[in-house]
Amino acid sequence: MSSYSSGGVKRTLSGQWKVDDSNMSRRESTDNLPNDVCDSVARFGHRPSLQGSLMEDVRSHGRSIAVFTSGGDSQGMNAAVRAVVRMGIYVGFRVYCIHEGYQGMIDGGKHIREMSWADVSGIIQLGGTVIGSARCMGFKEREGRKKACLNLVRRGISNLVVIGGDGSLTGANCFKNEWGTLVNELKTEGLLNDIEVRKCSHLNIVGMVGSIDNDFCGTDMTIGTDSALHRIIEAVDAISTTAQSHQRTFVLEVMGRHCGYLALVAGLACGADWILIPEWPPEDGWEEHLCDKLSQTRTIGGRLNIVIVAEGAIDKHGNAITTEYVRKLLVTRISHDTRITVLGHVQRGGSPSAFDRILASRMGAEAVLTLLDSTPETPAYVVSLDGNQAVRVPLMQCVERTQAVAKALKEQDFELAAKLRGRSFMNNLYTYQTLSHRKPPDNVCSADGKTCQSGYQIAVMNIGAPAAGMNAAVRSCVRASLFKGYGVYGIYDGFEGLLQDQVKLMSWGGVRGWVRDGGSKLGTNRTTPEKILDKVAEQFRKYKIHGLLIIGGFEAYKSIIAMSQNRDKYPEFCIPMVIIPCTVSNNVPGTDFSLGCDTALNAIMDICDRIKQSATGSKRRVFVVETMGGYCGYLATMAALAGGADAAYIFEEKFTIKDLQEDVYHLKAKIADNIQRGLIVRNEKANDYYTTDFIHSLYSEEGKGIFTARKNVLGHMQQGGTPSPFDRCFGTKIACRSVNWLVEQILKNKQADGSVYTNDPGTACLLGMHKRILAFRSVKGISEITDFEHRIAKDQWWMKIRPLLRILAKHESTYEVEGIAVKAVSDSDNDSS
């Protein structure tokens, strides 16, 4: 395969980057290291010392990039900086960090520092930004930008990675546009020579959006948003316990001066009674409706109420709605014991979530590769997330659309402002409005669910192991169905419960509070229907089930397949059926994400952080951690990426004793070079012979004199706990969408006698996210890409990310470029956010 060289890498025509280590130098002094470690230092391309004439020669010829953080800080910025530095070094760049944002760029000197691979060790789990951030008025003046240009050119920097909000990115684009004139002025003034001008004749810019508000158009999720939601939901869950004890109402203020995303999604994730956001002000007279709703909630037995207010909340006339105003309203009109909690900068703090660490790592790598591809004519790009696809979007298109939202809000065109936020924002809003009613409309369905206008029933059940998000999905299914006039049968304990008539009509109020709970309130087991199809069909007929929603893992997937394949024998299965994948293993084919895997991933990551911290005093220790997942290595791989691990062993990627030995030598070299701790992650079924005990013993024996080793088997801790904000919201939204689809299919396949009949393979399907699209896919089609023996998909998207894990851990690897360039801001139909 032909290839071309760029810095320290080669790019093949298939779009892959591969390390070219022919020019990598051996460590200048390895006299004090064991022989095998010396060999490993050379084999894995240890970067030479920054001292000496050899490095000076490399500096004069290599391309340079700089990364900085600007504006408000957000969790995940450090992970992004780490990824830029390490991927930059990997592909042959000289990489600088600019401390204190644009101010540091202007001040120069010690604020612009060249980075080594080890300089970003141990920062992935830290909140904030270790390189500092500052709001800089000086950069808004041309003279300030001129000073910044001089400082960059003198270091040979003509490529910038900007991590910040729309203001920071707009400033970078302005800097890019006037770069040429600034350089020429500096040359005319005698501050730059011809060589410097020729080397830095143009400036390339790529941005990553770091903002907890998720207020930037062009990406589904900004770096820091998910972590901020974790802080909010942790606070709401904690407050809920004391509120229930004293029958109190809490009014929470969350950040979002110009964007209501945090308030909206937090409201979805905790089942808030009311939210107030800038993009969708309440109708006139909203105060009366709010008081009436909260009063009636107490009348039917509710003991707490949650109202979430975005700090920029306004009414239809542009008047601010404050938490104090809401508190006084509830105390005065309905005498509720009401308290205010302003979360403030707590939302910016704490360790980043697994989602933010992985997002920042992926985006950081793509930012570097975007710069590597750049030419003088390349426009400034923002590396964004569209569904589960990394994309490169023209920066100014995103900025202009973001500014258009602010303009619409200023002009009080709230409908336009909400639409400009994107389809996902509108879907969130619609879902919240549907599910947050006190009860379904009286003319559609009774609150107890026993009398529904349509006369049709939808059944919902859980199959497989319990996973976080199951209850959120069931709650959403029940309320969305009742809101449309469809009765809902809750089938307890799966197919076993169905045969024992553990079937109950669900009510609107009966699922109140379920969104916050882990496990499965309906009960679940792994029994599948293949051997009891006749009895299952009989029960379907008995309860007149017209549509079926199954929430579960691989067993749920097999159950839908079994019933759809036997429709010719049992007409009771000739109804629309859909599965929502829900398993910590994320092994169900047809979707990039399963409900529950985000919560499990955060649990693993938190434990790994604590494990690494436990070695702070002892130093030089390697931990071997075993995760769940069956034969699927998703949890091991993503936990390793989020935890900054050195290696992850999984079933899908075969490894030998030689691979294990090389990894040991590699880790010995790193620890001998002052990296204090190592982390190895192993999937529970990675290999029958190279067990967790074996790997622990291997590292213990081979690491003698360099490090000690410990092992941890995490077990069912990964299945427990409260659901993450992502799993709560994702479960809520996709269950609501599943109900919409079931209702559509019931009406489409309604027969003259009122029954429902369909044997179309497309009516037995799975709802899942695939790259940029959330779509229904036939289980018949998905079965063709399924490895049933090992209960995994034959092709798994996250396998393409594994090389990034190796690269960031300083291994050689081949990385496939993930990002695709798009010409315009996307508004694809996805609900990843």
Tab-separated table of N, CA and C in Angstrom, residues 30-106:
chain	number	residue	atom	x	y	z
A	30	THR	N	21.007	5.678	29.219
A	30	THR	CA	20.214	4.575	29.770
A	30	THR	C	21.086	3.692	30.663
A	31	ASP	N	22.187	4.286	31.142
A	31	ASP	CA	23.151	3.488	31.905
A	31	ASP	C	22.555	2.908	33.181
A	32	ASN	N	21.587	3.608	33.769
A	32	ASN	CA	21.059	3.179	35.060
A	32	ASN	C	19.832	2.298	34.950
A	33	LEU	N	19.460	1.911	33.725
A	33	LEU	CA	18.269	1.096	33.537
A	33	LEU	C	18.647	-0.335	33.199
A	34	PRO	N	17.812	-1.312	33.579
A	34	PRO	CA	18.065	-2.703	33.194
A	34	PRO	C	18.087	-2.830	31.675
A	35	ASN	N	18.745	-3.868	31.174
A	35	ASN	CA	18.883	-4.040	29.733
A	35	ASN	C	17.549	-4.128	29.022
A	36	ASP	N	16.603	-4.916	29.610
A	36	ASP	CA	15.326	-5.071	28.928
A	36	ASP	C	14.568	-3.746	28.878
A	37	VAL	N	14.752	-2.901	29.915
A	37	VAL	CA	14.100	-1.601	29.902
A	37	VAL	C	14.748	-0.687	28.882
A	38	CYS	N	16.073	-0.752	28.773
A	38	CYS	CA	16.763	0.033	27.741
A	38	CYS	C	16.251	-0.325	26.359
A	39	ASP	N	16.098	-1.614	26.101
A	39	ASP	CA	15.578	-2.050	24.812
A	39	ASP	C	14.177	-1.508	24.585
A	40	SER	N	13.380	-1.514	25.660
A	40	SER	CA	11.998	-1.051	25.532
A	40	SER	C	11.951	0.443	25.253
A	41	VAL	N	12.856	1.207	25.868
A	41	VAL	CA	12.910	2.646	25.614
A	41	VAL	C	13.137	2.900	24.136
A	42	ALA	N	14.068	2.150	23.531
A	42	ALA	CA	14.334	2.323	22.108
A	42	ALA	C	13.169	1.823	21.260
A	43	ARG	N	12.609	0.651	21.632
A	43	ARG	CA	11.564	0.027	20.818
A	43	ARG	C	10.323	0.904	20.742
A	44	PHE	N	9.965	1.546	21.858
A	44	PHE	CA	8.745	2.325	21.880
A	44	PHE	C	8.984	3.811	21.642
A	45	GLY	N	10.146	4.138	21.061
A	45	GLY	CA	10.355	5.488	20.568
A	45	GLY	C	10.336	6.556	21.646
A	46	HIS	N	11.099	6.358	22.732
A	46	HIS	CA	11.114	7.350	23.798
A	46	HIS	C	11.650	8.665	23.246
A	47	ARG	N	10.958	9.757	23.513
A	47	ARG	CA	11.364	11.061	22.999
A	47	ARG	C	12.667	11.482	23.665
A	48	PRO	N	13.644	11.985	22.905
A	48	PRO	CA	14.932	12.374	23.484
A	48	PRO	C	14.782	13.581	24.394
A	49	SER	N	15.792	13.820	25.181
A	49	SER	CA	15.811	14.987	26.051
A	49	SER	C	15.719	16.253	25.228
A	50	LEU	N	15.155	17.326	25.813
A	50	LEU	CA	15.048	18.599	25.105
A	50	LEU	C	16.381	19.335	25.082
A	51	GLN	N	17.410	18.754	25.639
A	51	GLN	CA	18.719	19.392	25.664
A	51	GLN	C	19.583	18.845	24.528
A	52	GLY	N	20.573	19.674	24.083
A	52	GLY	CA	21.534	19.172	23.113
A	52	GLY	C	21.291	19.660	21.707
A	53	SER	N	22.324	19.621	20.884
A	53	SER	CA	22.273	20.151	19.512
A	53	SER	C	21.338	19.347	18.628
A	54	LEU	N	21.208	18.044	18.879
A	54	LEU	CA	20.330	17.217	18.051
A	54	LEU	C	18.903	17.734	18.111
A	55	MET	N	18.433	18.085	19.340
A	55	MET	CA	17.076	18.574	19.486
A	55	MET	C	16.935	19.949	18.856
A	56	GLU	N	17.986	20.759	18.929
A	56	GLU	CA	17.942	22.076	18.296
A	56	GLU	C	17.771	21.933	16.793
A	57	ASP	N	18.433	20.958	16.204
A	57	ASP	CA	18.338	20.729	14.765
A	57	ASP	C	16.932	20.300	14.376
A	58	VAL	N	16.339	19.438	15.222
A	58	VAL	CA	14.970	19.003	14.963
A	58	VAL	C	14.017	20.192	15.056
A	59	ARG	N	14.239	21.083	16.022
A	59	ARG	CA	13.383	22.241	16.196
A	59	ARG	C	13.382	23.128	14.959
A	60	SER	N	14.490	23.255	14.314
A	60	SER	CA	14.572	24.178	13.181
A	60	SER	C	13.852	23.654	11.953
A	61	HIS	N	13.558	22.380	11.918
A	61	HIS	CA	12.928	21.795	10.739
A	61	HIS	C	11.487	21.333	10.970
A	62	GLY	N	11.099	21.053	12.205
A	62	GLY	CA	9.782	20.474	12.463
A	62	GLY	C	8.680	21.522	12.513
A	63	ARG	N	7.436	21.057	12.277
A	63	ARG	CA	6.268	21.919	12.443
A	63	ARG	C	5.881	21.959	13.906
A	64	SER	N	5.287	23.054	14.314
A	64	SER	CA	4.926	23.228	15.718
A	64	SER	C	3.449	23.573	15.856
A	65	ILE	N	2.872	23.078	16.943
A	65	ILE	CA	1.494	23.451	17.276
A	65	ILE	C	1.450	23.912	18.723
A	66	ALA	N	0.444	24.707	19.028
A	66	ALA	CA	0.241	25.147	20.399
A	66	ALA	C	-1.219	24.932	20.763
A	67	VAL	N	-1.443	24.568	22.007
A	67	VAL	CA	-2.802	24.358	22.504
A	67	VAL	C	-3.004	25.257	23.713
A	68	PHE	N	-4.190	25.835	23.827
A	68	PHE	CA	-4.494	26.659	24.989
A	68	PHE	C	-5.979	26.584	25.299
A	69	THR	N	-6.309	26.899	26.548
A	69	THR	CA	-7.700	26.945	26.986
A	69	THR	C	-8.055	28.396	27.271
A	70	SER	N	-9.287	28.761	26.940
A	70	SER	CA	-9.666	30.164	27.039
A	70	SER	C	-11.102	30.282	27.521
A	71	GLY	N	-11.416	31.389	28.178
A	71	GLY	CA	-12.763	31.613	28.663
A	71	GLY	C	-13.030	30.814	29.929
A	72	GLY	N	-14.301	30.493	30.153
A	72	GLY	CA	-14.660	29.710	31.331
A	72	GLY	C	-14.108	28.306	31.263
A	73	ASP	N	-13.690	27.774	32.409
A	73	ASP	CA	-13.152	26.412	32.422
A	73	ASP	C	-14.294	25.404	32.414
A	74	SER	N	-13.972	24.201	32.028
A	74	SER	CA	-14.944	23.106	32.050
A	74	SER	C	-14.205	21.795	32.245
A	75	GLN	N	-14.889	20.835	32.882
A	75	GLN	CA	-14.286	19.528	33.111
A	75	GLN	C	-14.035	18.847	31.759
A	76	GLY	N	-12.885	18.217	31.631
A	76	GLY	CA	-12.528	17.553	30.386
A	76	GLY	C	-11.496	18.326	29.588
A	77	MET	N	-11.275	19.587	29.940
A	77	MET	CA	-10.258	20.361	29.218
A	77	MET	C	-8.884	19.728	29.342
A	78	ASN	N	-8.564	19.198	30.532
A	78	ASN	CA	-7.252	18.572	30.717
A	78	ASN	C	-7.093	17.320	29.868
A	79	ALA	N	-8.171	16.554	29.729
A	79	ALA	CA	-8.117	15.376	28.866
A	79	ALA	C	-7.862	15.795	27.427
A	80	ALA	N	-8.467	16.917	27.015
A	80	ALA	CA	-8.258	17.415	25.655
A	80	ALA	C	-6.815	17.874	25.456
A	81	VAL	N	-6.281	18.593	26.430
A	81	VAL	CA	-4.887	19.048	26.353
A	81	VAL	C	-3.956	17.841	26.278
A	82	ARG	N	-4.199	16.857	27.124
A	82	ARG	CA	-3.377	15.634	27.131
A	82	ARG	C	-3.391	14.963	25.767
A	83	ALA	N	-4.581	14.845	25.163
A	83	ALA	CA	-4.689	14.174	23.866
A	83	ALA	C	-3.968	14.964	22.784
A	84	VAL	N	-4.085	16.286	22.799
A	84	VAL	CA	-3.407	17.109	21.791
A	84	VAL	C	-1.898	16.975	21.921
A	85	VAL	N	-1.410	17.057	23.140
A	85	VAL	CA	0.040	16.972	23.358
A	85	VAL	C	0.571	15.617	22.898
A	86	ARG	N	-0.072	14.542	23.321
A	86	ARG	CA	0.472	13.216	23.018
A	86	ARG	C	0.263	12.821	21.559
A	87	MET	N	-0.896	13.144	20.997
A	87	MET	CA	-1.072	12.854	19.576
A	87	MET	C	-0.155	13.740	18.737
A	88	GLY	N	0.025	14.987	19.161
A	88	GLY	CA	0.929	15.875	18.439
A	88	GLY	C	2.348	15.346	18.409
A	89	ILE	N	2.848	14.918	19.552
A	89	ILE	CA	4.197	14.337	19.615
A	89	ILE	C	4.254	13.070	18.772
A	90	TYR	N	3.204	12.276	18.829
A	90	TYR	CA	3.154	11.009	18.085
A	90	TYR	C	3.295	11.221	16.586
A	91	VAL	N	2.652	12.255	16.048
A	91	VAL	CA	2.706	12.472	14.601
A	91	VAL	C	3.882	13.341	14.175
A	92	GLY	N	4.719	13.784	15.127
A	92	GLY	CA	5.933	14.482	14.761
A	92	GLY	C	5.936	15.976	14.980
A	93	PHE	N	4.909	16.538	15.539
A	93	PHE	CA	4.888	17.962	15.859
A	93	PHE	C	5.757	18.249	17.078
A	94	ARG	N	6.250	19.472	17.158
A	94	ARG	CA	6.685	20.015	18.439
A	94	ARG	C	5.453	20.673	19.036
A	95	VAL	N	5.152	20.351	20.275
A	95	VAL	CA	3.895	20.788	20.873
A	95	VAL	C	4.168	21.736	22.039
A	96	TYR	N	3.465	22.862	22.018
A	96	TYR	CA	3.552	23.852	23.089
A	96	TYR	C	2.205	23.992	23.781
A	97	CYS	N	2.244	24.316	25.044
A	97	CYS	CA	1.047	24.736	25.769
A	97	CYS	C	1.188	26.219	26.096
A	98	ILE	N	0.133	26.951	25.856
A	98	ILE	CA	0.104	28.379	26.192
A	98	ILE	C	-0.687	28.522	27.482
A	99	HIS	N	-0.023	28.940	28.528
A	99	HIS	CA	-0.671	29.067	29.826
A	99	HIS	C	-1.418	30.398	29.933
A	100	GLU	N	-2.546	30.366	30.599
A	100	GLU	CA	-3.407	31.525	30.828
A	100	GLU	C	-4.034	32.067	29.546
A	101	GLY	N	-4.328	31.194	28.606
A	101	GLY	CA	-5.106	31.563	27.434
A	101	GLY	C	-4.481	32.643	26.575
A	102	TYR	N	-5.334	33.536	26.046
A	102	TYR	CA	-4.836	34.606	25.161
A	102	TYR	C	-3.889	35.546	25.894
A	103	GLN	N	-4.073	35.729	27.209
A	103	GLN	CA	-3.181	36.596	27.964
A	103	GLN	C	-1.765	36.040	27.952
A	104	GLY	N	-1.651	34.732	28.104
A	104	GLY	CA	-0.342	34.112	28.052
A	104	GLY	C	0.283	34.206	26.670
A	105	MET	N	-0.550	34.177	25.636
A	105	MET	CA	-0.052	34.320	24.265
A	105	MET	C	0.551	35.714	24.067
A	106	ILE	N	-0.071	36.720	24.661
A	106	ILE	CA	0.426	38.095	24.557
A	106	ILE	C	1.683	38.285	25.408
